[in-house]
């Protein structure tokens, strides 16, 4: 609009023309996140974004390291919003961003990705770094499946995981239409039990961690 460009040439917008609603084609997703997507902290008072937790012992901050999810859970918004396309920072870039936050006393990070567990090796590298720096962490997006093994859950526990959240709109297998095969009816309760056994909270629970 500033340059008087024809609105029909601008992808990703909708506008009204002669009483008609015009919806342009969507924009292409940015795929090279390491070079094209960044957090510009200059001019931002990070301390105002900190959410003290557990009596002030932990300074929590949330941020996103990726967008989208490749799976097709029938209840999930990603089918339309992200077209099942996942893209995000490399583990190295995520670690660089976390290093920026450490001097502000941030020791609890919530990863608000749609599905932080898409690339398990990436997730392991990032969470191992947070463990080394005594950072508590949790993530709000996880797809339940065969990859959520007891060994992986133990790894999360050993590397400072506080809680995880995963989608469970329906517990019946025929309602959970996944990309590869439907989940067995006991899949979600069984995975939740594994997390509970390892003293990791699941869903949206936010109980205080136990005092050491």
CSV table of N, CA, C and O in Angstrom, one decimal, residues 41 46-47 49-51 58-63 98 100-110 133-136:
chain,number,residue,atom,x,y,z
A,41,UNK,N,16.6,-9.0,19.8
A,41,UNK,CA,16.4,-8.6,21.2
A,41,UNK,C,16.7,-7.2,21.4
A,41,UNK,O,16.5,-6.7,22.5
A,46,UNK,N,14.0,-7.7,28.0
A,46,UNK,CA,13.7,-9.1,28.2
A,46,UNK,C,13.2,-9.4,29.7
A,46,UNK,O,12.4,-10.3,29.9
A,47,UNK,N,13.7,-8.6,30.6
A,47,UNK,CA,13.3,-8.8,32.0
A,47,UNK,C,11.8,-8.7,32.2
A,47,UNK,O,11.2,-9.3,33.1
A,49,UNK,N,9.7,-9.8,30.2
A,49,UNK,CA,9.0,-11.0,29.6
A,49,UNK,C,9.2,-12.2,30.5
A,49,UNK,O,8.6,-13.3,30.3
A,50,UNK,N,10.0,-12.1,31.5
A,50,UNK,CA,10.3,-13.2,32.4
A,50,UNK,C,9.1,-13.5,33.3
A,50,UNK,O,8.5,-12.5,33.9
A,51,UNK,N,8.8,-14.7,33.5
A,51,UNK,CA,7.7,-15.2,34.4
A,51,UNK,C,8.3,-16.0,35.5
A,51,UNK,O,8.6,-17.1,35.4
A,58,UNK,N,13.0,-19.9,39.7
A,58,UNK,CA,13.2,-20.1,38.3
A,58,UNK,C,12.6,-18.9,37.5
A,58,UNK,O,11.5,-18.5,37.8
A,59,UNK,N,13.4,-18.4,36.6
A,59,UNK,CA,12.9,-17.3,35.7
A,59,UNK,C,12.6,-17.9,34.3
A,59,UNK,O,13.4,-18.4,33.6
A,60,UNK,N,11.3,-18.0,34.0
A,60,UNK,CA,10.8,-18.7,32.8
A,60,UNK,C,10.6,-17.7,31.7
A,60,UNK,O,10.1,-16.6,31.8
A,61,UNK,N,11.0,-18.2,30.5
A,61,UNK,CA,10.7,-17.5,29.2
A,61,UNK,C,10.3,-18.5,28.2
A,61,UNK,O,10.9,-19.6,28.1
A,62,UNK,N,9.3,-18.1,27.4
A,62,UNK,CA,8.9,-19.0,26.3
A,62,UNK,C,9.3,-18.5,24.9
A,62,UNK,O,9.3,-17.2,24.7
A,63,UNK,N,9.7,-19.4,24.0
A,63,UNK,CA,9.9,-18.9,22.7
A,63,UNK,C,9.8,-20.1,21.7
A,63,UNK,O,9.7,-21.3,22.2
A,98,UNK,N,19.6,-19.5,22.9
A,98,UNK,CA,19.5,-19.7,24.4
A,98,UNK,C,20.7,-19.1,25.1
A,98,UNK,O,20.5,-18.5,26.2
A,100,UNK,N,22.0,-16.4,24.4
A,100,UNK,CA,21.7,-14.9,24.5
A,100,UNK,C,20.8,-14.7,25.7
A,100,UNK,O,20.9,-13.6,26.3
A,101,UNK,N,20.1,-15.7,26.2
A,101,UNK,CA,19.1,-15.5,27.3
A,101,UNK,C,19.8,-15.7,28.6
A,101,UNK,O,19.3,-15.2,29.7
A,102,UNK,N,20.8,-16.5,28.7
A,102,UNK,CA,21.4,-16.9,30.0
A,102,UNK,C,21.9,-15.8,30.8
A,102,UNK,O,21.6,-15.7,32.0
A,103,UNK,N,22.5,-14.7,30.2
A,103,UNK,CA,22.9,-13.6,31.1
A,103,UNK,C,21.8,-12.9,31.8
A,103,UNK,O,22.1,-12.1,32.7
A,104,UNK,N,20.6,-13.1,31.4
A,104,UNK,CA,19.4,-12.4,32.0
A,104,UNK,C,18.9,-13.2,33.2
A,104,UNK,O,17.8,-12.9,33.7
A,105,UNK,N,19.6,-14.3,33.5
A,105,UNK,CA,19.1,-15.1,34.6
A,105,UNK,C,18.0,-16.1,34.3
A,105,UNK,O,17.4,-16.6,35.2
A,106,UNK,N,17.8,-16.3,33.0
A,106,UNK,CA,16.7,-17.2,32.6
A,106,UNK,C,17.2,-18.6,32.8
A,106,UNK,O,18.2,-19.0,32.2
A,107,UNK,N,16.5,-19.4,33.6
A,107,UNK,CA,16.9,-20.8,33.9
A,107,UNK,C,15.7,-21.8,33.7
A,107,UNK,O,15.7,-22.9,34.2
A,108,UNK,N,14.7,-21.3,33.0
A,108,UNK,CA,13.5,-22.2,32.7
A,108,UNK,C,13.0,-21.7,31.3
A,108,UNK,O,12.5,-20.6,31.2
A,109,UNK,N,13.1,-22.6,30.3
A,109,UNK,CA,12.6,-22.3,29.0
A,109,UNK,C,11.5,-23.2,28.6
A,109,UNK,O,11.6,-24.4,28.7
A,110,UNK,N,10.4,-22.6,28.1
A,110,UNK,CA,9.3,-23.3,27.5
A,110,UNK,C,9.4,-23.2,26.0
A,110,UNK,O,9.3,-22.1,25.5
A,133,UNK,N,23.7,-26.3,31.4
A,133,UNK,CA,23.7,-24.9,32.0
A,133,UNK,C,22.6,-24.8,33.0
A,133,UNK,O,22.2,-23.7,33.4
A,134,UNK,N,22.2,-26.0,33.6
A,134,UNK,CA,21.2,-26.0,34.7
A,134,UNK,C,19.9,-25.3,34.3
A,134,UNK,O,19.3,-24.5,35.2
A,135,UNK,N,19.4,-25.4,33.1
A,135,UNK,CA,18.2,-24.8,32.7
A,135,UNK,C,17.1,-25.8,32.7
A,135,UNK,O,17.2,-26.9,32.1
A,136,UNK,N,16.0,-25.6,33.4
A,136,UNK,CA,14.8,-26.4,33.4
A,136,UNK,C,14.1,-26.1,32.1
A,136,UNK,O,14.1,-25.0,31.6
